[in-house]
Structures are given as structure tokens and as C-alpha cells.
């Protein structure tokens, strides 16, 4: 083979190799949408974390609550019916939907329909269409930058670029019963029975009655307790709270003497003693809001944390 021909072959081989090398993905950020509300007579600025969604065929975007404490992604029956959609049913109270969620394109995704739930569509107000649960992220990575108030959802099969992976402190997660359990340290003692719930932006920690007494040293009838009634899926949930003695740490995200709550009426969904599986409660967004970036990587079984805002991966 002549030298010229050999060089040409080498150039082609190198070019093909470069073409087949996957590029590091850039993040397609979208803003965090916070729903502020009066909750139990208190004004709460970050009551619920919402994301933008636009289903195929919709003229304007809607919003959905980002709730990793929910095992199922669902649309609310009241506003969904008002849209007069004719989507493909794939089972009882299940529809196949396509569209864009937080700049991430999805196709033929299964959504539950929760009949007779949600608020009617009101002209001039955002359409609150449903809840994005943990099942949406079984094959997708979610990045929550609580410092710059933005989030990104990576497409199925797309991993974090190496430049980002080097930034994060990783903690293993256990996904079971539709929840994502992360090891947490409570006053120096490791606790593995708590799951991360982005739908609980009001709290640092909710737990069982007995665990609450251990952490706070209080009795439920102590007049110094914080008594607060909130709504959980349309039902009243009376809460009792008190400061924890010591620190709550999720990886290196620590807060001192946080308020810890338990639900006092035995309401299903918040009474952790009566759950059909073992759990000691949940932790929400409070330890991270304004201070950290959280990487929820269910596909690889890891919970990532970055102090401050995560650096954008450079496009290559």
C-alpha cells in the first residue's frame, strides 16, 4: 500500500472513531417553579416544587408537582378531562402520553389518571395538571440546582458527563416500594429508613411518633410544641413539631436543631407506623434549598450532592 493511501485510510478510521464517540451531554436547564401558599394559616414561599410540561396537542404549557415521594406519575382527572383529550388508554386509569417535561422529550409514557382530583382550569391561571413521581426517573437522571433555582432532566440512557461526576459526593440509594431511601445521619446516628420526598418542601424531617420523641426529648402534649395542620391529598393532616437535638445530615448537607414533625391523627400516607413496608419517615428539600445541588440518579443507584451550584458541563 502506498504511503498516501495509508494516510487516507488512517484519516478515515480516526474520523469514524471520533464520529462514534459519544459527546458529553450538556444540561438543558429549566427554572424551578415554586408554588407559594398559605398552609395552615402560615405563608410559605416554597410550598411545592413544580415543573413545566407540555403534552403533544396542547397549545400552552401546564405545570406538575415534582414529587419523588409519589411512586406514580399521574394527571389529575378534573383539569385533564377539561382538556377534552383523546389519549390512548393502556389499562385501567392509565393513559399513554407524549410531550416535553422540563425540556426533556418523552414518548409513550404511562401516566395514571387520578379521577375527581385537581382544580378546574381557570382562564389566566397556570394549569396544574398532575404529579411527576419517582417512576418517571427510573431510567432518567434528575439534577436539582437549589442554588440557582433550576433543574435538568437527562434523557433515557444518558449518563452524567465525567466533568460533573467528579464534582459530586455520592451516597448509595435503595429503591424499593416506589420510594428512594437514602442514608441520613440524625445526631450522629445513621438512619437508613428515610426516603427523599421532593413533594415535602415544608419539612426537614417527618418521622414516627416514637422516633420523634427520641430525637426531640419532648412529649406530644408539650405546650411548647409546634402544632400545624396541613393538607395531604385533600385531607387534613395535624402535625406536631419540635426541634431535634443535634444535627440532621444528608451526606455533608447538615442543619442544626431542625424542626421534626410527626402526623398525630394516623392519616394514611403520613402515619409511618402503619405503612405496608418498613420506613421511619421522610426528609424533604429544606436541607438543600439555597445551598446545594442534588443529583438523583436512580438508574445507577446513587444520590449525589454538590455544595453550591453545579458547574455546567462544557459542550464538546
PDB file of C-alpha atoms in Angstrom:
ATOM      1  CA  UNK A   1       0.000   0.000   0.000  1.00  0.00           C
ATOM      2  CA  UNK A   2       1.341   3.403  -0.875  1.00  0.00           C
ATOM      3  CA  UNK A   3       2.012   5.971   1.858  1.00  0.00           C
ATOM      4  CA  UNK A   4      -0.669   8.285   0.507  1.00  0.00           C
ATOM      5  CA  UNK A   5      -3.272   5.529   0.560  1.00  0.00           C
ATOM      6  CA  UNK A   6      -2.224   4.508   4.082  1.00  0.00           C
ATOM      7  CA  UNK A   7      -2.584   8.063   5.375  1.00  0.00           C
ATOM      8  CA  UNK A   8      -6.012   8.324   3.786  1.00  0.00           C
ATOM      9  CA  UNK A   9      -7.150   5.111   5.488  1.00  0.00           C
ATOM     10  CA  UNK A  10      -5.833   6.319   8.846  1.00  0.00           C
ATOM     11  CA  UNK A  11      -7.636   9.639   8.469  1.00  0.00           C
ATOM     12  CA  UNK A  12     -10.923   7.856   7.669  1.00  0.00           C
ATOM     13  CA  UNK A  13     -10.522   5.472  10.624  1.00  0.00           C
ATOM     14  CA  UNK A  14      -9.799   8.317  13.034  1.00  0.00           C
ATOM     15  CA  UNK A  15     -12.734  10.309  11.667  1.00  0.00           C
ATOM     16  CA  UNK A  16     -15.078   7.367  12.110  1.00  0.00           C
ATOM     17  CA  UNK A  17     -13.827   6.820  15.627  1.00  0.00           C
ATOM     18  CA  UNK A  18     -14.487  10.420  16.525  1.00  0.00           C
ATOM     19  CA  UNK A  19     -17.941  10.277  14.999  1.00  0.00           C
ATOM     20  CA  UNK A  20     -18.812   7.226  17.089  1.00  0.00           C
ATOM     21  CA  UNK A  21     -17.510   8.639  20.358  1.00  0.00           C
ATOM     22  CA  UNK A  22     -20.497   9.865  22.382  1.00  0.00           C
ATOM     23  CA  UNK A  23     -20.420  13.531  23.242  1.00  0.00           C
ATOM     24  CA  UNK A  24     -20.669  14.716  26.798  1.00  0.00           C
ATOM     25  CA  UNK A  25     -24.253  15.892  27.229  1.00  0.00           C
ATOM     26  CA  UNK A  26     -24.981  19.470  28.103  1.00  0.00           C
ATOM     27  CA  UNK A  27     -27.759  20.184  30.570  1.00  0.00           C
ATOM     28  CA  UNK A  28     -30.944  21.697  29.235  1.00  0.00           C
ATOM     29  CA  UNK A  29     -31.838  23.702  32.302  1.00  0.00           C
ATOM     30  CA  UNK A  30     -35.323  24.869  33.138  1.00  0.00           C
ATOM     31  CA  UNK A  31     -36.322  27.027  36.071  1.00  0.00           C
ATOM     32  CA  UNK A  32     -37.701  25.671  39.301  1.00  0.00           C
ATOM     33  CA  UNK A  33     -41.286  26.831  39.664  1.00  0.00           C
ATOM     34  CA  UNK A  34     -42.211  27.270  43.299  1.00  0.00           C
ATOM     35  CA  UNK A  35     -45.846  27.313  44.370  1.00  0.00           C
ATOM     36  CA  UNK A  36     -46.337  29.642  47.320  1.00  0.00           C
ATOM     37  CA  UNK A  37     -49.370  29.159  49.519  1.00  0.00           C
ATOM     38  CA  UNK A  38     -50.997  29.796  52.846  1.00  0.00           C
ATOM     39  CA  UNK A  39     -50.617  26.478  54.644  1.00  0.00           C
ATOM     40  CA  UNK A  40     -52.440  26.083  57.929  1.00  0.00           C
ATOM     41  CA  UNK A  41     -52.559  29.851  58.337  1.00  0.00           C
ATOM     42  CA  UNK A  42     -48.860  30.293  57.532  1.00  0.00           C
ATOM     43  CA  UNK A  43     -47.451  31.918  54.436  1.00  0.00           C
ATOM     44  CA  UNK A  44     -44.982  29.529  52.803  1.00  0.00           C
ATOM     45  CA  UNK A  45     -42.958  30.749  49.810  1.00  0.00           C
ATOM     46  CA  UNK A  46     -41.634  27.330  48.767  1.00  0.00           C
ATOM     47  CA  UNK A  47     -44.694  25.215  49.462  1.00  0.00           C
ATOM     48  CA  UNK A  48     -44.400  22.943  46.408  1.00  0.00           C
ATOM     49  CA  UNK A  49     -41.849  22.433  43.643  1.00  0.00           C
ATOM     50  CA  UNK A  50     -43.416  22.473  40.175  1.00  0.00           C
ATOM     51  CA  UNK A  51     -42.072  21.715  36.694  1.00  0.00           C
ATOM     52  CA  UNK A  52     -43.348  22.735  33.276  1.00  0.00           C
ATOM     53  CA  UNK A  53     -44.945  20.172  30.983  1.00  0.00           C
ATOM     54  CA  UNK A  54     -46.492  20.436  27.534  1.00  0.00           C
ATOM     55  CA  UNK A  55     -48.322  17.405  26.204  1.00  0.00           C
ATOM     56  CA  UNK A  56     -48.464  16.889  22.467  1.00  0.00           C
ATOM     57  CA  UNK A  57     -51.518  18.687  21.174  1.00  0.00           C
ATOM     58  CA  UNK A  58     -51.643  21.249  23.999  1.00  0.00           C
ATOM     59  CA  UNK A  59     -51.489  24.889  22.932  1.00  0.00           C
ATOM     60  CA  UNK A  60     -49.798  26.116  26.100  1.00  0.00           C
ATOM     61  CA  UNK A  61     -47.646  24.509  28.804  1.00  0.00           C
ATOM     62  CA  UNK A  62     -49.019  23.343  32.135  1.00  0.00           C
ATOM     63  CA  UNK A  63     -47.280  22.624  35.436  1.00  0.00           C
ATOM     64  CA  UNK A  64     -46.931  19.457  37.504  1.00  0.00           C
ATOM     65  CA  UNK A  65     -45.641  18.948  41.029  1.00  0.00           C
ATOM     66  CA  UNK A  66     -42.263  17.241  41.247  1.00  0.00           C
ATOM     67  CA  UNK A  67     -42.948  14.661  43.944  1.00  0.00           C
ATOM     68  CA  UNK A  68     -40.368  11.891  44.303  1.00  0.00           C
ATOM     69  CA  UNK A  69     -42.282  10.695  47.346  1.00  0.00           C
ATOM     70  CA  UNK A  70     -45.026   9.545  44.985  1.00  0.00           C
ATOM     71  CA  UNK A  71     -44.405   6.177  43.341  1.00  0.00           C
ATOM     72  CA  UNK A  72     -46.636   7.015  40.354  1.00  0.00           C
ATOM     73  CA  UNK A  73     -46.705   9.824  37.801  1.00  0.00           C
ATOM     74  CA  UNK A  74     -50.278  10.961  37.318  1.00  0.00           C
ATOM     75  CA  UNK A  75     -52.561  13.512  35.731  1.00  0.00           C
ATOM     76  CA  UNK A  76     -55.421  14.929  37.765  1.00  0.00           C
ATOM     77  CA  UNK A  77     -58.812  13.959  36.411  1.00  0.00           C
ATOM     78  CA  UNK A  78     -60.549  17.331  36.759  1.00  0.00           C
ATOM     79  CA  UNK A  79     -58.234  19.504  34.598  1.00  0.00           C
ATOM     80  CA  UNK A  80     -57.291  16.578  32.348  1.00  0.00           C
ATOM     81  CA  UNK A  81     -60.952  15.935  31.462  1.00  0.00           C
ATOM     82  CA  UNK A  82     -61.457  19.633  30.751  1.00  0.00           C
ATOM     83  CA  UNK A  83     -58.731  19.445  28.113  1.00  0.00           C
ATOM     84  CA  UNK A  84     -61.003  17.011  26.195  1.00  0.00           C
ATOM     85  CA  UNK A  85     -58.057  14.831  25.244  1.00  0.00           C
ATOM     86  CA  UNK A  86     -58.447  11.565  23.388  1.00  0.00           C
ATOM     87  CA  UNK A  87     -55.276   9.797  24.510  1.00  0.00           C
ATOM     88  CA  UNK A  88     -54.601   6.093  24.190  1.00  0.00           C
ATOM     89  CA  UNK A  89     -55.771   4.069  27.197  1.00  0.00           C
ATOM     90  CA  UNK A  90     -53.276   1.364  28.163  1.00  0.00           C
ATOM     91  CA  UNK A  91     -55.060  -0.018  31.230  1.00  0.00           C
ATOM     92  CA  UNK A  92     -57.493   0.906  33.952  1.00  0.00           C
ATOM     93  CA  UNK A  93     -56.921   4.578  34.737  1.00  0.00           C
ATOM     94  CA  UNK A  94     -53.745   4.544  32.647  1.00  0.00           C
ATOM     95  CA  UNK A  95     -53.023   6.564  29.510  1.00  0.00           C
ATOM     96  CA  UNK A  96     -50.056   6.755  27.138  1.00  0.00           C
ATOM     97  CA  UNK A  97     -48.811  10.338  26.804  1.00  0.00           C
ATOM     98  CA  UNK A  98     -46.084  12.104  24.854  1.00  0.00           C
ATOM     99  CA  UNK A  99     -44.698  15.588  25.224  1.00  0.00           C
ATOM    100  CA  UNK A 100     -41.951  17.624  26.878  1.00  0.00           C
ATOM    101  CA  UNK A 101     -41.278  17.761  30.614  1.00  0.00           C
ATOM    102  CA  UNK A 102     -38.681  20.267  31.825  1.00  0.00           C
ATOM    103  CA  UNK A 103     -37.137  20.400  28.320  1.00  0.00           C
ATOM    104  CA  UNK A 104     -36.925  16.585  28.234  1.00  0.00           C
ATOM    105  CA  UNK A 105     -38.805  14.900  25.393  1.00  0.00           C
ATOM    106  CA  UNK A 106     -40.792  11.769  26.367  1.00  0.00           C
ATOM    107  CA  UNK A 107     -42.748   9.410  24.128  1.00  0.00           C
ATOM    108  CA  UNK A 108     -45.480   6.925  25.005  1.00  0.00           C
ATOM    109  CA  UNK A 109     -45.025   7.306  28.753  1.00  0.00           C
ATOM    110  CA  UNK A 110     -47.608   5.756  31.064  1.00  0.00           C
ATOM    111  CA  UNK A 111     -49.454   8.238  33.274  1.00  0.00           C
ATOM    112  CA  UNK A 112     -52.040   7.308  35.876  1.00  0.00           C
ATOM    113  CA  UNK A 113     -55.301   9.264  35.815  1.00  0.00           C
ATOM    114  CA  UNK A 114     -56.499  10.227  39.293  1.00  0.00           C
ATOM    115  CA  UNK A 115     -60.194  10.753  38.735  1.00  0.00           C
ATOM    116  CA  UNK A 116     -62.101  13.535  40.512  1.00  0.00           C
ATOM    117  CA  UNK A 117     -58.903  15.184  41.748  1.00  0.00           C
ATOM    118  CA  UNK A 118     -57.356  18.552  40.948  1.00  0.00           C
ATOM    119  CA  UNK A 119     -58.600  22.080  40.332  1.00  0.00           C
ATOM    120  CA  UNK A 120     -60.673  23.149  37.332  1.00  0.00           C
ATOM    121  CA  UNK A 121     -58.901  25.069  34.594  1.00  0.00           C
ATOM    122  CA  UNK A 122     -59.290  28.800  35.153  1.00  0.00           C
ATOM    123  CA  UNK A 123     -58.532  31.246  32.322  1.00  0.00           C
ATOM    124  CA  UNK A 124     -55.416  33.291  33.040  1.00  0.00           C
ATOM    125  CA  UNK A 125     -54.021  30.837  35.609  1.00  0.00           C
ATOM    126  CA  UNK A 126     -51.460  28.060  35.049  1.00  0.00           C
ATOM    127  CA  UNK A 127     -52.963  24.618  34.566  1.00  0.00           C
ATOM    128  CA  UNK A 128     -51.929  22.362  37.456  1.00  0.00           C
ATOM    129  CA  UNK A 129     -52.067  19.077  35.592  1.00  0.00           C
ATOM    130  CA  UNK A 130     -50.704  16.457  37.978  1.00  0.00           C
ATOM    131  CA  UNK A 131     -47.727  14.947  39.775  1.00  0.00           C
ATOM    132  CA  UNK A 132     -44.395  13.671  38.474  1.00  0.00           C
ATOM    133  CA  UNK A 133     -43.424  10.695  40.621  1.00  0.00           C
ATOM    134  CA  UNK A 134     -40.342   8.561  41.113  1.00  0.00           C
ATOM    135  CA  UNK A 135     -41.327   6.127  38.336  1.00  0.00           C
ATOM    136  CA  UNK A 136     -40.599   8.801  35.707  1.00  0.00           C
ATOM    137  CA  UNK A 137     -36.914   8.744  36.771  1.00  0.00           C
ATOM    138  CA  UNK A 138     -36.201   5.012  36.857  1.00  0.00           C
ATOM    139  CA  UNK A 139     -34.268   5.475  33.588  1.00  0.00           C
ATOM    140  CA  UNK A 140     -33.539   9.201  33.779  1.00  0.00           C
ATOM    141  CA  UNK A 141     -31.204  11.344  35.892  1.00  0.00           C
ATOM    142  CA  UNK A 142     -32.605  14.408  37.647  1.00  0.00           C
ATOM    143  CA  UNK A 143     -30.403  17.362  38.620  1.00  0.00           C
ATOM    144  CA  UNK A 144     -31.768  19.887  41.136  1.00  0.00           C
ATOM    145  CA  UNK A 145     -29.705  23.057  41.478  1.00  0.00           C
ATOM    146  CA  UNK A 146     -31.273  24.634  44.565  1.00  0.00           C
ATOM    147  CA  UNK A 147     -28.758  27.497  44.488  1.00  0.00           C
ATOM    148  CA  UNK A 148     -29.577  28.866  41.038  1.00  0.00           C
ATOM    149  CA  UNK A 149     -33.141  27.554  41.272  1.00  0.00           C
ATOM    150  CA  UNK A 150     -33.010  25.421  38.146  1.00  0.00           C
ATOM    151  CA  UNK A 151     -33.320  21.760  37.233  1.00  0.00           C
ATOM    152  CA  UNK A 152     -32.457  19.418  34.391  1.00  0.00           C
ATOM    153  CA  UNK A 153     -33.796  16.028  33.325  1.00  0.00           C
ATOM    154  CA  UNK A 154     -31.473  13.875  31.224  1.00  0.00           C
ATOM    155  CA  UNK A 155     -32.908  11.665  28.510  1.00  0.00           C
ATOM    156  CA  UNK A 156     -33.178   7.914  28.996  1.00  0.00           C
ATOM    157  CA  UNK A 157     -29.811   6.192  28.854  1.00  0.00           C
ATOM    158  CA  UNK A 158     -27.802   9.427  29.153  1.00  0.00           C
ATOM    159  CA  UNK A 159     -25.238   9.459  31.955  1.00  0.00           C
ATOM    160  CA  UNK A 160     -23.650  12.401  33.711  1.00  0.00           C
ATOM    161  CA  UNK A 161     -20.584  13.727  31.913  1.00  0.00           C
ATOM    162  CA  UNK A 162     -17.231  12.987  33.643  1.00  0.00           C
ATOM    163  CA  UNK A 163     -16.717  16.669  34.480  1.00  0.00           C
ATOM    164  CA  UNK A 164     -19.917  16.603  36.533  1.00  0.00           C
ATOM    165  CA  UNK A 165     -19.326  13.209  38.105  1.00  0.00           C
ATOM    166  CA  UNK A 166     -16.051  14.493  39.565  1.00  0.00           C
ATOM    167  CA  UNK A 167     -17.930  17.298  41.339  1.00  0.00           C
ATOM    168  CA  UNK A 168     -20.440  15.224  43.266  1.00  0.00           C
ATOM    169  CA  UNK A 169     -20.237  13.396  46.579  1.00  0.00           C
ATOM    170  CA  UNK A 170     -22.091  10.140  46.080  1.00  0.00           C
ATOM    171  CA  UNK A 171     -24.241   8.241  48.553  1.00  0.00           C
ATOM    172  CA  UNK A 172     -25.811   4.896  47.570  1.00  0.00           C
ATOM    173  CA  UNK A 173     -29.590   4.706  47.433  1.00  0.00           C
ATOM    174  CA  UNK A 174     -32.037   1.861  47.835  1.00  0.00           C
ATOM    175  CA  UNK A 175     -35.140   1.979  45.669  1.00  0.00           C
ATOM    176  CA  UNK A 176     -37.993  -0.133  46.988  1.00  0.00           C
ATOM    177  CA  UNK A 177     -41.753   0.090  47.317  1.00  0.00           C
ATOM    178  CA  UNK A 178     -41.773   3.079  44.987  1.00  0.00           C
ATOM    179  CA  UNK A 179     -39.543   5.152  47.309  1.00  0.00           C
ATOM    180  CA  UNK A 180     -35.908   6.243  47.201  1.00  0.00           C
ATOM    181  CA  UNK A 181     -34.185   5.558  50.520  1.00  0.00           C
ATOM    182  CA  UNK A 182     -31.016   7.476  51.366  1.00  0.00           C
ATOM    183  CA  UNK A 183     -28.822   7.028  54.437  1.00  0.00           C
ATOM    184  CA  UNK A 184     -29.206  10.022  56.774  1.00  0.00           C
ATOM    185  CA  UNK A 185     -27.353  10.845  59.992  1.00  0.00           C
ATOM    186  CA  UNK A 186     -29.509  12.022  62.893  1.00  0.00           C
ATOM    187  CA  UNK A 187     -27.487  13.439  65.777  1.00  0.00           C
ATOM    188  CA  UNK A 188     -24.534  11.242  64.839  1.00  0.00           C
ATOM    189  CA  UNK A 189     -26.573   8.070  64.348  1.00  0.00           C
ATOM    190  CA  UNK A 190     -27.077   6.625  60.864  1.00  0.00           C
ATOM    191  CA  UNK A 191     -30.685   6.119  59.801  1.00  0.00           C
ATOM    192  CA  UNK A 192     -31.448   4.060  56.666  1.00  0.00           C
ATOM    193  CA  UNK A 193     -35.231   4.034  56.831  1.00  0.00           C
ATOM    194  CA  UNK A 194     -35.885   7.555  55.475  1.00  0.00           C
ATOM    195  CA  UNK A 195     -36.840   8.298  51.883  1.00  0.00           C
ATOM    196  CA  UNK A 196     -36.286  11.524  49.931  1.00  0.00           C
ATOM    197  CA  UNK A 197     -39.505  13.340  49.100  1.00  0.00           C
ATOM    198  CA  UNK A 198     -39.259  16.442  46.893  1.00  0.00           C
ATOM    199  CA  UNK A 199     -43.003  16.862  47.426  1.00  0.00           C
ATOM    200  CA  UNK A 200     -42.302  17.749  51.060  1.00  0.00           C
ATOM    201  CA  UNK A 201     -40.753  21.167  50.674  1.00  0.00           C
ATOM    202  CA  UNK A 202     -42.192  22.294  54.011  1.00  0.00           C
ATOM    203  CA  UNK A 203     -40.134  19.977  56.197  1.00  0.00           C
ATOM    204  CA  UNK A 204     -36.645  18.905  57.051  1.00  0.00           C
ATOM    205  CA  UNK A 205     -37.879  15.640  58.520  1.00  0.00           C
ATOM    206  CA  UNK A 206     -41.091  13.754  59.267  1.00  0.00           C
ATOM    207  CA  UNK A 207     -40.953  10.543  61.264  1.00  0.00           C
ATOM    208  CA  UNK A 208     -42.867   8.223  63.581  1.00  0.00           C
ATOM    209  CA  UNK A 209     -44.243   9.295  66.929  1.00  0.00           C
ATOM    210  CA  UNK A 210     -41.716   7.245  68.934  1.00  0.00           C
ATOM    211  CA  UNK A 211     -38.733   8.312  66.819  1.00  0.00           C
ATOM    212  CA  UNK A 212     -39.893  11.930  67.177  1.00  0.00           C
ATOM    213  CA  UNK A 213     -39.851  11.587  70.964  1.00  0.00           C
ATOM    214  CA  UNK A 214     -36.324  10.120  70.834  1.00  0.00           C
ATOM    215  CA  UNK A 215     -34.992  12.901  68.622  1.00  0.00           C
ATOM    216  CA  UNK A 216     -36.656  15.833  70.399  1.00  0.00           C
ATOM    217  CA  UNK A 217     -36.946  14.673  74.005  1.00  0.00           C
ATOM    218  CA  UNK A 218     -40.479  16.081  74.026  1.00  0.00           C
ATOM    219  CA  UNK A 219     -43.921  14.711  74.811  1.00  0.00           C
ATOM    220  CA  UNK A 220     -46.635  15.170  72.157  1.00  0.00           C
ATOM    221  CA  UNK A 221     -48.716  17.226  74.618  1.00  0.00           C
ATOM    222  CA  UNK A 222     -45.884  19.635  75.477  1.00  0.00           C
ATOM    223  CA  UNK A 223     -47.315  23.187  75.138  1.00  0.00           C
ATOM    224  CA  UNK A 224     -44.030  24.341  73.572  1.00  0.00           C
ATOM    225  CA  UNK A 225     -44.571  22.073  70.533  1.00  0.00           C
ATOM    226  CA  UNK A 226     -45.333  23.500  67.128  1.00  0.00           C
ATOM    227  CA  UNK A 227     -48.849  22.412  66.116  1.00  0.00           C
ATOM    228  CA  UNK A 228     -49.660  22.751  62.428  1.00  0.00           C
ATOM    229  CA  UNK A 229     -52.436  21.363  60.231  1.00  0.00           C
ATOM    230  CA  UNK A 230     -51.681  20.948  56.540  1.00  0.00           C
ATOM    231  CA  UNK A 231     -53.466  19.312  53.615  1.00  0.00           C
ATOM    232  CA  UNK A 232     -52.305  15.944  52.264  1.00  0.00           C
ATOM    233  CA  UNK A 233     -54.124  14.843  49.084  1.00  0.00           C
ATOM    234  CA  UNK A 234     -57.132  16.927  50.128  1.00  0.00           C
ATOM    235  CA  UNK A 235     -57.290  15.682  53.733  1.00  0.00           C
ATOM    236  CA  UNK A 236     -56.349  17.448  56.970  1.00  0.00           C
ATOM    237  CA  UNK A 237     -53.071  16.284  58.465  1.00  0.00           C
ATOM    238  CA  UNK A 238     -52.451  17.600  62.010  1.00  0.00           C
ATOM    239  CA  UNK A 239     -48.725  17.761  62.681  1.00  0.00           C
ATOM    240  CA  UNK A 240     -46.755  18.146  65.898  1.00  0.00           C
ATOM    241  CA  UNK A 241     -43.223  19.504  65.675  1.00  0.00           C
ATOM    242  CA  UNK A 242     -40.256  20.286  67.883  1.00  0.00           C
ATOM    243  CA  UNK A 243     -36.533  20.986  67.404  1.00  0.00           C
ATOM    244  CA  UNK A 244     -34.302  17.945  67.094  1.00  0.00           C
ATOM    245  CA  UNK A 245     -31.387  17.749  69.492  1.00  0.00           C
ATOM    246  CA  UNK A 246     -28.319  17.862  67.253  1.00  0.00           C
ATOM    247  CA  UNK A 247     -27.745  17.743  63.519  1.00  0.00           C
ATOM    248  CA  UNK A 248     -29.547  16.241  60.576  1.00  0.00           C
ATOM    249  CA  UNK A 249     -27.081  15.359  57.809  1.00  0.00           C
ATOM    250  CA  UNK A 250     -27.744  14.054  54.328  1.00  0.00           C
ATOM    251  CA  UNK A 251     -24.200  13.315  53.160  1.00  0.00           C
ATOM    252  CA  UNK A 252     -22.434  16.604  54.014  1.00  0.00           C
ATOM    253  CA  UNK A 253     -25.588  18.738  53.893  1.00  0.00           C
ATOM    254  CA  UNK A 254     -26.195  19.355  57.593  1.00  0.00           C
ATOM    255  CA  UNK A 255     -28.607  21.546  59.519  1.00  0.00           C
ATOM    256  CA  UNK A 256     -28.567  22.036  63.278  1.00  0.00           C
ATOM    257  CA  UNK A 257     -31.605  21.575  65.504  1.00  0.00           C
ATOM    258  CA  UNK A 258     -34.135  21.294  62.639  1.00  0.00           C
ATOM    259  CA  UNK A 259     -37.843  21.091  63.351  1.00  0.00           C
ATOM    260  CA  UNK A 260     -39.006  17.465  63.242  1.00  0.00           C
ATOM    261  CA  UNK A 261     -42.672  16.559  62.801  1.00  0.00           C
ATOM    262  CA  UNK A 262     -44.971  13.592  63.107  1.00  0.00           C
ATOM    263  CA  UNK A 263     -48.593  13.248  61.951  1.00  0.00           C
ATOM    264  CA  UNK A 264     -50.808  12.867  65.009  1.00  0.00           C
ATOM    265  CA  UNK A 265     -54.134  11.567  63.630  1.00  0.00           C
ATOM    266  CA  UNK A 266     -52.986   8.370  61.923  1.00  0.00           C
ATOM    267  CA  UNK A 267     -53.663   9.706  58.420  1.00  0.00           C
ATOM    268  CA  UNK A 268     -52.828   7.179  55.735  1.00  0.00           C
ATOM    269  CA  UNK A 269     -49.693   8.160  53.843  1.00  0.00           C
ATOM    270  CA  UNK A 270     -48.138  10.101  56.733  1.00  0.00           C
ATOM    271  CA  UNK A 271     -48.510   7.614  59.586  1.00  0.00           C
ATOM    272  CA  UNK A 272     -45.242   5.754  59.086  1.00  0.00           C
ATOM    273  CA  UNK A 273     -46.034   3.185  61.801  1.00  0.00           C
ATOM    274  CA  UNK A 274     -48.865   1.863  59.608  1.00  0.00           C
ATOM    275  CA  UNK A 275     -47.045   1.736  56.271  1.00  0.00           C
ATOM    276  CA  UNK A 276     -47.281  -1.626  54.468  1.00  0.00           C
ATOM    277  CA  UNK A 277     -43.477  -1.727  54.375  1.00  0.00           C
ATOM    278  CA  UNK A 278     -40.696  -0.677  56.718  1.00  0.00           C
ATOM    279  CA  UNK A 279     -39.918   3.030  56.834  1.00  0.00           C
ATOM    280  CA  UNK A 280     -39.180   5.535  59.570  1.00  0.00           C
ATOM    281  CA  UNK A 281     -40.254   8.610  57.605  1.00  0.00           C
ATOM    282  CA  UNK A 282     -39.066  11.105  55.038  1.00  0.00           C
ATOM    283  CA  UNK A 283     -36.834  14.108  54.539  1.00  0.00           C
ATOM    284  CA  UNK A 284     -37.640  16.960  52.172  1.00  0.00           C
ATOM    285  CA  UNK A 285     -35.918  19.805  50.348  1.00  0.00           C
ATOM    286  CA  UNK A 286     -35.168  22.032  53.330  1.00  0.00           C
ATOM    287  CA  UNK A 287     -31.568  20.773  53.922  1.00  0.00           C
ATOM    288  CA  UNK A 288     -30.650  21.682  50.338  1.00  0.00           C
ATOM    289  CA  UNK A 289     -32.719  24.714  49.343  1.00  0.00           C
ATOM    290  CA  UNK A 290     -30.477  27.677  48.557  1.00  0.00           C
ATOM    291  CA  UNK A 291     -27.268  25.773  49.414  1.00  0.00           C
ATOM    292  CA  UNK A 292     -26.757  22.595  47.391  1.00  0.00           C
ATOM    293  CA  UNK A 293     -27.224  20.844  44.068  1.00  0.00           C
ATOM    294  CA  UNK A 294     -28.818  17.399  44.317  1.00  0.00           C
ATOM    295  CA  UNK A 295     -28.334  14.678  41.699  1.00  0.00           C
ATOM    296  CA  UNK A 296     -30.995  11.965  41.761  1.00  0.00           C
ATOM    297  CA  UNK A 297     -29.519   9.092  39.775  1.00  0.00           C
ATOM    298  CA  UNK A 298     -31.893   6.169  40.200  1.00  0.00           C
ATOM    299  CA  UNK A 299     -30.546   4.284  37.130  1.00  0.00           C
ATOM    300  CA  UNK A 300     -27.136   3.945  38.812  1.00  0.00           C
ATOM    301  CA  UNK A 301     -28.372   3.758  42.406  1.00  0.00           C
ATOM    302  CA  UNK A 302     -26.744   6.928  43.661  1.00  0.00           C
ATOM    303  CA  UNK A 303     -27.649  10.194  45.373  1.00  0.00           C
ATOM    304  CA  UNK A 304     -25.226  12.999  44.518  1.00  0.00           C
ATOM    305  CA  UNK A 305     -24.556  16.236  46.329  1.00  0.00           C
ATOM    306  CA  UNK A 306     -22.600  19.358  45.352  1.00  0.00           C
ATOM    307  CA  UNK A 307     -22.041  22.272  47.710  1.00  0.00           C
ATOM    308  CA  UNK A 308     -23.285  25.338  45.854  1.00  0.00           C
ATOM    309  CA  UNK A 309     -24.314  25.431  42.210  1.00  0.00           C
ATOM    310  CA  UNK A 310     -23.097  22.660  39.945  1.00  0.00           C
ATOM    311  CA  UNK A 311     -20.745  23.733  37.143  1.00  0.00           C
ATOM    312  CA  UNK A 312     -22.234  23.347  33.683  1.00  0.00           C
ATOM    313  CA  UNK A 313     -20.600  20.586  31.646  1.00  0.00           C
ATOM    314  CA  UNK A 314     -18.718  22.006  28.685  1.00  0.00           C
ATOM    315  CA  UNK A 315     -20.061  21.037  25.283  1.00  0.00           C
ATOM    316  CA  UNK A 316     -17.542  19.080  23.229  1.00  0.00           C
TER     317      UNK A 316
END
